[in-house]
Amino acid sequence: MITPRLVVSLGLSQLVCWGVSYYLIGVFGEQMARDLGWSMTLTYSGFSVALVVMGVASAFAGRLIDRYGGRRVMVGGSLLLAVGCLCLSRSHDLFSYGMSWACLGLAMRLTLYEAAFAALARIGGRSARRAISQITLFGGLASTAFWPVGHALALAISWRSTLVVYAAFALLTVPLHWSIPDHRHAPRASDETARIAPLAQGRADHFLAGSLYMIVTTLSAFLNSGMSVHMIAIMTGLGTSAGAAVWLSTLPGIGQSGARLFEVTFGGKLSPLTLGVLATGVMPTCFIAGLFSGVSIFAGAAFALAYGAGNGLLTIVRGAQPLVLFDHRSYGALVGRLAAPSFFVSALAPIAYARLIETAGDAAALHLSAALAGVVLACAALLWRRFRSRNEARNGVASDKRFRCVD
């Protein structure tokens, strides 16, 4: 059973783990480059190494959680996170720097959303959907909390000493992860969700559902990684002032947290498949609005807020859709395998966007983003259409609200 205490514990661990790992390079990148005497490209390549390691380890990490539960796996991830921060704080050459990021990459795969979602699915089965939404509210605040804290500490005691503090923060998540129950979901006979089979039945259904889900998560990860690095530069390149672009770059976080809060409060009756269509539906429009950010501050604000909202909801979709499409008992291994490509493309996206902007201009980056977002929307809509019809035929309902029985 998933208790409120467990949700709070995992939520807090997500806040800390995201803050001291994924968002680390955004705070210390420039200082690290100056101290090490490297280019920004070489410095940021360490983060790409971490993302590649996450992709390589993804399926294996999922199988570990399916077999042993989230407690031991995520505690191990916390310890690796501390080791990675300490090693990075001591790195002075390219080899030790790269190995430190490789350690952090494995630690991130064992502690961030995919691991937490799999742990919740193992404990709660299909009823884990609400808890998945709730812990993303905490994780969404990681950059808000750790960017100013990390920046202030780095100015006061250097980035190397700050990473030692980050290692201590990582160790604080050990008791939070140790609180995860070891048991596996065992539905009661009275549990209505236990009698509902996964929507994807047979090899053809599994292939279609898995392929569409993988395309959605992979292309969404590509867009998120590219925009996270280049959004400010793209807006300034289109004519937005530097000060306005920096201010606008704070709005995606607001859109992300606001959309997730709305979903937690009012979205319980929505199927994850319907939510996927809604989340991806705003993405093409937001990139088109971004094309006008140089001439209108309101267009820039609409771009940033809508992008953040869609991206925030897609995190929930990524965790919740497999609960209704597939057997939740193999959630960790299956999602680990399907999510692996998203980590690889995340590592390539910043480089690909930089090359495109250099050769074709900032508007071309937004045109590409809108086109990819259109593909994501089409895949999400096809997934919804295919399995919504099957669900209605099987259960004799006339509304997509019936999906609440499997959320």
Tab-separated table of C-alpha atoms in Angstrom:
chain	number	residue	atom	x	y	z
A	1	MET	CA	0.000	0.000	0.000
A	2	ILE	CA	1.247	3.461	-0.900
A	3	THR	CA	0.962	5.716	2.147
A	4	PRO	CA	1.124	9.537	2.317
A	5	ARG	CA	4.342	9.177	4.285
A	6	LEU	CA	5.924	7.187	1.446
A	7	VAL	CA	4.812	9.781	-1.105
A	8	VAL	CA	6.394	12.572	0.937
A	9	SER	CA	9.607	10.568	1.449
A	10	LEU	CA	9.977	9.769	-2.252
A	11	GLY	CA	8.974	13.311	-3.191
A	12	LEU	CA	11.665	14.807	-0.976
A	13	SER	CA	14.243	12.355	-2.299
A	14	GLN	CA	13.363	13.404	-5.852
A	15	LEU	CA	13.784	17.053	-4.914
A	16	VAL	CA	17.280	16.400	-3.533
A	17	CYS	CA	18.470	13.838	-6.091
A	18	TRP	CA	17.482	15.947	-9.095
A	19	GLY	CA	19.019	19.029	-7.491
A	20	VAL	CA	22.436	17.498	-6.728
A	21	SER	CA	22.808	15.533	-9.983
A	22	TYR	CA	20.857	16.495	-13.101
A	23	TYR	CA	20.914	20.240	-12.395
A	24	LEU	CA	24.504	20.260	-11.146
A	25	ILE	CA	26.116	21.219	-14.455
A	26	GLY	CA	23.749	24.150	-14.947
A	27	VAL	CA	24.993	25.744	-11.731
A	28	PHE	CA	28.717	24.961	-11.849
A	29	GLY	CA	29.450	24.534	-15.571
A	30	GLU	CA	31.110	27.898	-16.168
A	31	GLN	CA	33.158	27.776	-12.956
A	32	MET	CA	34.266	24.225	-13.688
A	33	ALA	CA	35.369	25.198	-17.199
A	34	ARG	CA	37.426	28.137	-15.906
A	35	ASP	CA	39.022	26.133	-13.111
A	36	LEU	CA	39.866	23.146	-15.296
A	37	GLY	CA	40.968	25.296	-18.232
A	38	TRP	CA	38.623	23.525	-20.634
A	39	SER	CA	36.101	24.714	-23.210
A	40	MET	CA	32.431	24.787	-22.306
A	41	THR	CA	31.801	22.027	-24.859
A	42	LEU	CA	34.334	19.715	-23.227
A	43	THR	CA	33.049	20.551	-19.761
A	44	TYR	CA	29.421	19.855	-20.675
A	45	SER	CA	30.410	16.617	-22.375
A	46	GLY	CA	30.668	15.088	-18.909
A	47	PHE	CA	26.922	15.473	-18.518
A	48	SER	CA	26.455	13.773	-21.886
A	49	VAL	CA	28.524	10.859	-20.570
A	50	ALA	CA	26.148	10.589	-17.609
A	51	LEU	CA	23.099	10.498	-19.901
A	52	VAL	CA	24.658	7.779	-22.050
A	53	VAL	CA	25.350	5.689	-18.946
A	54	MET	CA	21.734	6.180	-17.886
A	55	GLY	CA	20.629	4.758	-21.235
A	56	VAL	CA	22.988	1.780	-21.053
A	57	ALA	CA	21.898	0.946	-17.492
A	58	SER	CA	18.189	1.661	-17.964
A	59	ALA	CA	16.781	-1.811	-18.622
A	60	PHE	CA	19.073	-3.446	-16.034
A	61	ALA	CA	18.019	-0.924	-13.366
A	62	GLY	CA	14.368	-1.599	-14.113
A	63	ARG	CA	14.848	-5.349	-13.746
A	64	LEU	CA	16.618	-4.822	-10.410
A	65	ILE	CA	13.662	-2.879	-9.038
A	66	ASP	CA	11.172	-5.474	-10.318
A	67	ARG	CA	13.136	-8.206	-8.578
A	68	TYR	CA	14.401	-6.597	-5.380
A	69	GLY	CA	12.187	-3.545	-4.913
A	70	GLY	CA	13.008	0.130	-4.717
A	71	ARG	CA	14.513	0.130	-1.225
A	72	ARG	CA	17.855	-1.534	-1.896
A	73	VAL	CA	18.227	-0.229	-5.435
A	74	MET	CA	17.505	3.412	-4.590
A	75	VAL	CA	19.615	3.319	-1.423
A	76	GLY	CA	22.474	2.069	-3.585
A	77	GLY	CA	21.766	4.940	-5.958
A	78	SER	CA	21.990	7.446	-3.083
A	79	LEU	CA	25.390	6.099	-2.077
A	80	LEU	CA	26.636	6.218	-5.683
A	81	LEU	CA	25.350	9.778	-5.945
A	82	ALA	CA	27.462	10.786	-2.949
A	83	VAL	CA	30.509	8.978	-4.365
A	84	GLY	CA	30.040	10.649	-7.747
A	85	CYS	CA	29.837	14.138	-6.219
A	86	LEU	CA	32.941	13.508	-4.105
A	87	CYS	CA	34.919	12.136	-7.060
A	88	LEU	CA	33.863	15.052	-9.252
A	89	SER	CA	35.000	17.481	-6.575
A	90	ARG	CA	38.480	15.893	-6.751
A	91	SER	CA	38.764	15.532	-10.527
A	92	HIS	CA	41.540	17.423	-12.332
A	93	ASP	CA	42.001	15.460	-15.560
A	94	LEU	CA	39.667	14.266	-18.298
A	95	PHE	CA	39.695	10.614	-17.232
A	96	SER	CA	38.702	11.219	-13.603
A	97	TYR	CA	36.183	13.828	-14.746
A	98	GLY	CA	34.547	11.408	-17.164
A	99	MET	CA	34.512	8.534	-14.666
A	100	SER	CA	32.906	10.790	-12.058
A	101	TRP	CA	30.118	11.669	-14.470
A	102	ALA	CA	29.714	7.989	-15.383
A	103	CYS	CA	29.187	7.223	-11.685
A	104	LEU	CA	26.670	10.059	-11.463
A	105	GLY	CA	24.868	8.711	-14.530
A	106	LEU	CA	24.390	5.298	-12.947
A	107	ALA	CA	23.330	6.958	-9.699
A	108	MET	CA	20.763	9.097	-11.520
A	109	ARG	CA	19.218	6.045	-13.190
A	110	LEU	CA	18.888	4.386	-9.776
A	111	THR	CA	17.363	7.405	-8.010
A	112	LEU	CA	15.422	9.694	-10.395
A	113	TYR	CA	11.872	9.456	-11.736
A	114	GLU	CA	12.094	6.167	-13.650
A	115	ALA	CA	13.361	4.370	-10.539
A	116	ALA	CA	10.801	6.021	-8.269
A	117	PHE	CA	7.948	5.263	-10.694
A	118	ALA	CA	8.978	1.611	-10.913
A	119	ALA	CA	9.204	1.357	-7.113
A	120	LEU	CA	5.693	2.798	-6.753
A	121	ALA	CA	4.295	0.504	-9.460
A	122	ARG	CA	5.773	-2.516	-7.678
A	123	ILE	CA	4.099	-1.503	-4.418
A	124	GLY	CA	0.780	-0.127	-5.629
A	125	GLY	CA	0.127	-1.687	-9.027
A	126	ARG	CA	-2.223	0.385	-11.180
A	127	SER	CA	-3.227	2.494	-8.174
A	128	ALA	CA	0.266	4.067	-8.225
A	129	ARG	CA	-0.828	6.667	-10.800
A	130	ARG	CA	-1.813	9.312	-8.224
A	131	ALA	CA	1.412	8.856	-6.237
A	132	ILE	CA	3.432	9.198	-9.446
A	133	SER	CA	1.763	12.542	-10.099
A	134	GLN	CA	2.334	13.717	-6.541
A	135	ILE	CA	6.062	13.045	-6.364
A	136	THR	CA	6.630	14.977	-9.582
A	137	LEU	CA	5.426	18.086	-7.732
A	138	PHE	CA	8.484	17.803	-5.480
A	139	GLY	CA	10.919	16.947	-8.271
A	140	GLY	CA	9.728	19.921	-10.294
A	141	LEU	CA	11.035	22.253	-7.585
A	142	ALA	CA	14.589	20.874	-7.685
A	143	SER	CA	16.074	23.561	-9.910
A	144	THR	CA	14.155	26.278	-8.055
A	145	ALA	CA	15.694	25.127	-4.766
A	146	PHE	CA	19.187	24.006	-5.755
A	147	TRP	CA	20.198	26.537	-8.397
A	148	PRO	CA	20.259	29.500	-5.969
A	149	VAL	CA	21.627	27.374	-3.115
A	150	GLY	CA	24.379	25.892	-5.273
A	151	HIS	CA	25.251	29.275	-6.778
A	152	ALA	CA	25.529	30.925	-3.352
A	153	LEU	CA	27.646	28.087	-1.943
A	154	ALA	CA	29.954	28.065	-4.961
A	155	LEU	CA	30.593	31.791	-4.597
A	156	ALA	CA	31.310	31.360	-0.891
A	157	ILE	CA	33.355	28.136	-0.776
A	158	SER	CA	34.115	27.142	-4.447
A	159	TRP	CA	32.358	24.599	-6.646
A	160	ARG	CA	34.578	21.766	-5.417
A	161	SER	CA	33.645	22.318	-1.773
A	162	THR	CA	30.004	22.730	-2.744
A	163	LEU	CA	30.072	19.273	-4.331
A	164	VAL	CA	31.179	17.868	-0.968
A	165	VAL	CA	28.078	19.496	0.515
A	166	TYR	CA	26.041	17.968	-2.311
A	167	ALA	CA	27.439	14.550	-1.365
A	168	ALA	CA	26.126	15.105	2.158
A	169	PHE	CA	22.711	16.007	0.709
A	170	ALA	CA	22.790	12.761	-1.280
A	171	LEU	CA	23.437	10.768	1.904
A	172	LEU	CA	20.393	12.388	3.499
A	173	THR	CA	18.245	10.551	0.951
A	174	VAL	CA	19.409	7.138	2.231
A	175	PRO	CA	16.814	6.989	5.066
A	176	LEU	CA	14.156	8.331	2.677
A	177	HIS	CA	14.800	5.476	0.265
A	178	TRP	CA	15.145	2.970	3.087
A	179	SER	CA	11.521	3.741	4.011
A	180	ILE	CA	10.292	2.175	0.735
A	181	PRO	CA	8.425	-1.062	1.553
A	182	ASP	CA	9.911	-4.288	0.224
A	183	HIS	CA	6.622	-6.006	-0.530
A	184	ARG	CA	5.085	-6.409	-3.984
A	185	HIS	CA	1.536	-5.361	-4.818
A	186	ALA	CA	-0.896	-8.202	-4.057
A	187	PRO	CA	-4.426	-7.123	-5.066
A	188	ARG	CA	-7.366	-8.133	-2.914
A	189	ALA	CA	-10.271	-10.039	-4.421
A	190	SER	CA	-12.441	-6.955	-3.893
A	191	ASP	CA	-10.036	-4.741	-5.810
A	192	GLU	CA	-11.787	-3.890	-9.086
A	193	THR	CA	-8.556	-2.918	-10.832
A	194	ALA	CA	-7.145	-6.396	-10.255
A	195	ARG	CA	-9.773	-7.877	-12.599
A	196	ILE	CA	-8.953	-5.544	-15.502
A	197	ALA	CA	-6.362	-6.839	-17.922
A	198	PRO	CA	-3.778	-4.524	-19.498
A	199	LEU	CA	-5.024	-2.797	-22.638
A	200	ALA	CA	-2.205	-4.163	-24.796
A	201	GLN	CA	-3.030	-7.822	-25.449
A	202	GLY	CA	-0.948	-10.004	-27.719
A	203	ARG	CA	2.326	-9.467	-29.514
A	204	ALA	CA	0.992	-6.982	-32.084
A	205	ASP	CA	-0.592	-4.777	-29.415
A	206	HIS	CA	2.543	-4.860	-27.299
A	207	PHE	CA	4.675	-3.886	-30.286
A	208	LEU	CA	2.389	-1.009	-31.286
A	209	ALA	CA	1.912	0.325	-27.763
A	210	GLY	CA	5.600	-0.047	-26.917
A	211	SER	CA	6.717	1.609	-30.156
A	212	LEU	CA	4.379	4.590	-29.814
A	213	TYR	CA	5.238	5.050	-26.137
A	214	MET	CA	8.952	4.890	-26.945
A	215	ILE	CA	8.638	7.471	-29.740
A	216	VAL	CA	6.738	9.852	-27.472
A	217	THR	CA	9.225	9.573	-24.612
A	218	THR	CA	12.300	9.679	-26.866
A	219	LEU	CA	11.323	12.718	-28.932
A	220	SER	CA	10.028	14.506	-25.826
A	221	ALA	CA	13.377	13.918	-24.142
A	222	PHE	CA	15.177	15.292	-27.205
A	223	LEU	CA	13.076	18.463	-27.130
A	224	ASN	CA	13.460	18.879	-23.371
A	225	SER	CA	17.235	18.461	-23.443
A	226	GLY	CA	17.656	20.829	-26.376
A	227	MET	CA	15.403	23.529	-24.941
A	228	SER	CA	16.932	23.261	-21.463
A	229	VAL	CA	20.293	24.306	-22.904
A	230	HIS	CA	19.347	26.612	-25.781
A	231	MET	CA	16.037	28.325	-24.923
A	232	ILE	CA	17.622	31.597	-23.767
A	233	ALA	CA	20.011	31.691	-26.722
A	234	ILE	CA	17.202	31.002	-29.199
A	235	MET	CA	15.019	33.806	-27.844
A	236	THR	CA	17.868	36.316	-27.827
A	237	GLY	CA	18.823	35.212	-31.339
A	238	LEU	CA	15.287	36.000	-32.483
A	239	GLY	CA	15.465	39.511	-31.038
A	240	THR	CA	14.423	39.242	-27.394
A	241	SER	CA	16.607	41.319	-25.079
A	242	ALA	CA	19.018	39.385	-22.892
A	243	GLY	CA	17.301	40.503	-19.686
A	244	ALA	CA	13.854	39.546	-20.964
A	245	ALA	CA	15.102	36.179	-22.204
A	246	VAL	CA	16.536	35.343	-18.788
A	247	TRP	CA	13.268	36.364	-17.135
A	248	LEU	CA	11.237	34.318	-19.629
A	249	SER	CA	13.459	31.288	-18.954
A	250	THR	CA	12.042	31.134	-15.414
A	251	LEU	CA	8.489	30.631	-16.716
A	252	PRO	CA	8.782	26.976	-17.848
A	253	GLY	CA	9.236	25.962	-14.220
A	254	ILE	CA	6.079	27.829	-13.271
A	255	GLY	CA	4.163	26.237	-16.133
A	256	GLN	CA	5.499	22.802	-15.228
A	257	SER	CA	4.580	23.005	-11.536
A	258	GLY	CA	1.218	24.625	-12.262
A	259	ALA	CA	0.214	21.939	-14.763
A	260	ARG	CA	1.271	19.140	-12.429
A	261	LEU	CA	-0.642	20.679	-9.529
A	262	PHE	CA	-3.721	20.969	-11.736
A	263	GLU	CA	-3.405	17.317	-12.739
A	264	VAL	CA	-3.022	16.153	-9.136
A	265	THR	CA	-6.060	18.196	-8.086
A	266	PHE	CA	-8.430	17.689	-11.007
A	267	GLY	CA	-6.958	15.059	-13.321
A	268	GLY	CA	-7.848	11.876	-11.447
A	269	LYS	CA	-10.684	11.016	-13.840
A	270	LEU	CA	-8.526	11.372	-16.938
A	271	SER	CA	-6.995	8.325	-18.539
A	272	PRO	CA	-3.205	8.519	-18.905
A	273	LEU	CA	-3.819	8.104	-22.644
A	274	THR	CA	-6.114	11.141	-22.722
A	275	LEU	CA	-3.642	13.061	-20.602
A	276	GLY	CA	-0.941	12.192	-23.139
A	277	VAL	CA	-2.942	13.806	-25.937
A	278	LEU	CA	-3.576	16.931	-23.856
A	279	ALA	CA	0.081	17.213	-22.827
A	280	THR	CA	1.448	16.787	-26.336
A	281	GLY	CA	-1.264	18.967	-27.870
A	282	VAL	CA	0.203	22.205	-26.516
A	283	MET	CA	3.746	21.472	-27.669
A	284	PRO	CA	3.580	22.276	-31.416
A	285	THR	CA	1.676	25.504	-30.693
A	286	CYS	CA	4.182	26.662	-28.083
A	287	PHE	CA	7.108	26.377	-30.505
A	288	ILE	CA	5.179	28.314	-33.148
A	289	ALA	CA	4.537	31.033	-30.553
A	290	GLY	CA	8.246	31.038	-29.816
A	291	LEU	CA	8.952	32.171	-33.382
A	292	PHE	CA	7.329	35.508	-32.491
A	293	SER	CA	9.141	35.956	-29.162
A	294	GLY	CA	11.494	38.518	-30.703
A	295	VAL	CA	8.662	40.886	-31.558
A	296	SER	CA	6.285	40.225	-28.660
A	297	ILE	CA	7.084	39.581	-25.012
A	298	PHE	CA	3.640	37.993	-24.681
A	299	ALA	CA	4.469	35.450	-27.392
A	300	GLY	CA	7.691	34.648	-25.536
A	301	ALA	CA	5.774	34.195	-22.278
A	302	ALA	CA	3.206	31.961	-23.978
A	303	PHE	CA	6.039	29.890	-25.457
A	304	ALA	CA	7.781	29.417	-22.111
A	305	LEU	CA	4.656	28.745	-20.031
A	306	ALA	CA	3.047	26.353	-22.523
A	307	TYR	CA	6.304	24.495	-23.054
A	308	GLY	CA	6.730	24.074	-19.309
A	309	ALA	CA	3.124	22.918	-18.853
A	310	GLY	CA	3.321	20.324	-21.617
A	311	ASN	CA	6.679	19.042	-20.455
A	312	GLY	CA	5.465	18.830	-16.853
A	313	LEU	CA	2.427	16.762	-17.801
A	314	LEU	CA	4.501	14.505	-20.043
A	315	THR	CA	6.541	13.444	-17.015
A	316	ILE	CA	3.332	12.132	-15.427
A	317	VAL	CA	2.284	10.511	-18.712
A	318	ARG	CA	5.652	8.762	-18.934
A	319	GLY	CA	5.098	7.163	-15.548
A	320	ALA	CA	1.344	6.467	-15.760
A	321	GLN	CA	0.730	5.131	-19.284
A	322	PRO	CA	2.584	1.812	-18.793
A	323	LEU	CA	0.314	1.099	-15.805
A	324	VAL	CA	-2.721	0.816	-18.093
A	325	LEU	CA	-1.049	-0.481	-21.232
A	326	PHE	CA	1.089	-3.287	-19.821
A	327	ASP	CA	1.331	-5.705	-16.916
A	328	HIS	CA	2.433	-3.644	-13.912
A	329	ARG	CA	4.354	-6.614	-12.502
A	330	SER	CA	7.049	-6.128	-15.162
A	331	TYR	CA	6.857	-2.324	-15.085
A	332	GLY	CA	10.500	-1.698	-14.193
A	333	ALA	CA	12.097	-3.901	-16.839
A	334	LEU	CA	9.677	-2.908	-19.596
A	335	VAL	CA	9.829	0.832	-19.008
A	336	GLY	CA	13.590	0.625	-18.510
A	337	ARG	CA	13.939	-0.904	-21.952
A	338	LEU	CA	11.525	1.506	-23.646
A	339	ALA	CA	13.036	4.565	-21.944
A	340	ALA	CA	16.661	3.737	-22.808
A	341	PRO	CA	16.692	5.583	-26.178
A	342	SER	CA	15.466	8.767	-24.485
A	343	PHE	CA	18.682	9.022	-22.474
A	344	PHE	CA	20.850	8.642	-25.576
A	345	VAL	CA	19.010	11.326	-27.549
A	346	SER	CA	19.087	13.614	-24.512
A	347	ALA	CA	22.873	13.406	-24.640
A	348	LEU	CA	22.913	14.306	-28.349
A	349	ALA	CA	20.249	17.028	-28.348
A	350	PRO	CA	22.329	19.981	-27.089
A	351	ILE	CA	25.006	19.292	-29.711
A	352	ALA	CA	22.450	18.798	-32.489
A	353	TYR	CA	20.639	22.026	-31.628
A	354	ALA	CA	23.892	23.952	-31.434
A	355	ARG	CA	24.881	22.720	-34.886
A	356	LEU	CA	21.467	23.540	-36.359
A	357	ILE	CA	21.457	27.043	-34.874
A	358	GLU	CA	24.971	27.657	-36.155
A	359	THR	CA	24.185	26.559	-39.713
A	360	ALA	CA	20.503	27.460	-40.203
A	361	GLY	CA	19.638	29.982	-37.496
A	362	ASP	CA	17.497	30.157	-34.359
A	363	ALA	CA	14.172	30.032	-36.194
A	364	ALA	CA	15.190	26.709	-37.757
A	365	ALA	CA	15.599	25.236	-34.269
A	366	LEU	CA	12.004	26.161	-33.431
A	367	HIS	CA	10.741	24.882	-36.797
A	368	LEU	CA	12.421	21.541	-36.105
A	369	SER	CA	11.004	21.508	-32.577
A	370	ALA	CA	7.475	22.179	-33.842
A	371	ALA	CA	7.791	19.378	-36.413
A	372	LEU	CA	9.045	16.887	-33.825
A	373	ALA	CA	6.321	17.977	-31.409
A	374	GLY	CA	3.785	17.291	-34.155
A	375	VAL	CA	5.109	13.737	-34.482
A	376	VAL	CA	4.840	13.309	-30.704
A	377	LEU	CA	1.232	14.533	-30.767
A	378	ALA	CA	0.364	12.178	-33.636
A	379	CYS	CA	1.807	9.170	-31.769
A	380	ALA	CA	-0.001	10.096	-28.543
A	381	ALA	CA	-3.280	10.512	-30.454
A	382	LEU	CA	-2.830	7.171	-32.227
A	383	LEU	CA	-2.145	5.447	-28.903
A	384	TRP	CA	-5.295	7.017	-27.429
A	385	ARG	CA	-7.463	6.146	-30.430
A	386	ARG	CA	-6.342	2.534	-30.701
A	387	PHE	CA	-6.808	1.556	-27.063
A	388	ARG	CA	-9.731	3.832	-26.167
A	389	SER	CA	-11.881	2.029	-28.720
A	390	ARG	CA	-10.856	-1.363	-27.350
A	391	ASN	CA	-11.610	-0.296	-23.791
A	392	GLU	CA	-15.084	0.969	-24.706
A	393	ALA	CA	-15.914	-2.191	-26.657
A	394	ARG	CA	-14.744	-4.428	-23.842
A	395	ASN	CA	-16.490	-2.602	-21.038
A	396	GLY	CA	-19.537	-1.264	-22.852
A	397	VAL	CA	-18.946	2.373	-21.943
A	398	ALA	CA	-19.469	5.470	-24.001
A	399	SER	CA	-16.945	7.743	-22.403
A	400	ASP	CA	-13.215	7.883	-21.878
A	401	LYS	CA	-13.983	8.461	-18.187
A	402	ARG	CA	-14.130	4.694	-17.815
A	403	PHE	CA	-10.322	4.771	-17.706
A	404	ARG	CA	-10.467	5.938	-14.123
A	405	CYS	CA	-10.960	2.306	-13.125
A	406	VAL	CA	-7.476	1.464	-14.298
A	407	ASP	CA	-5.651	4.599	-13.259
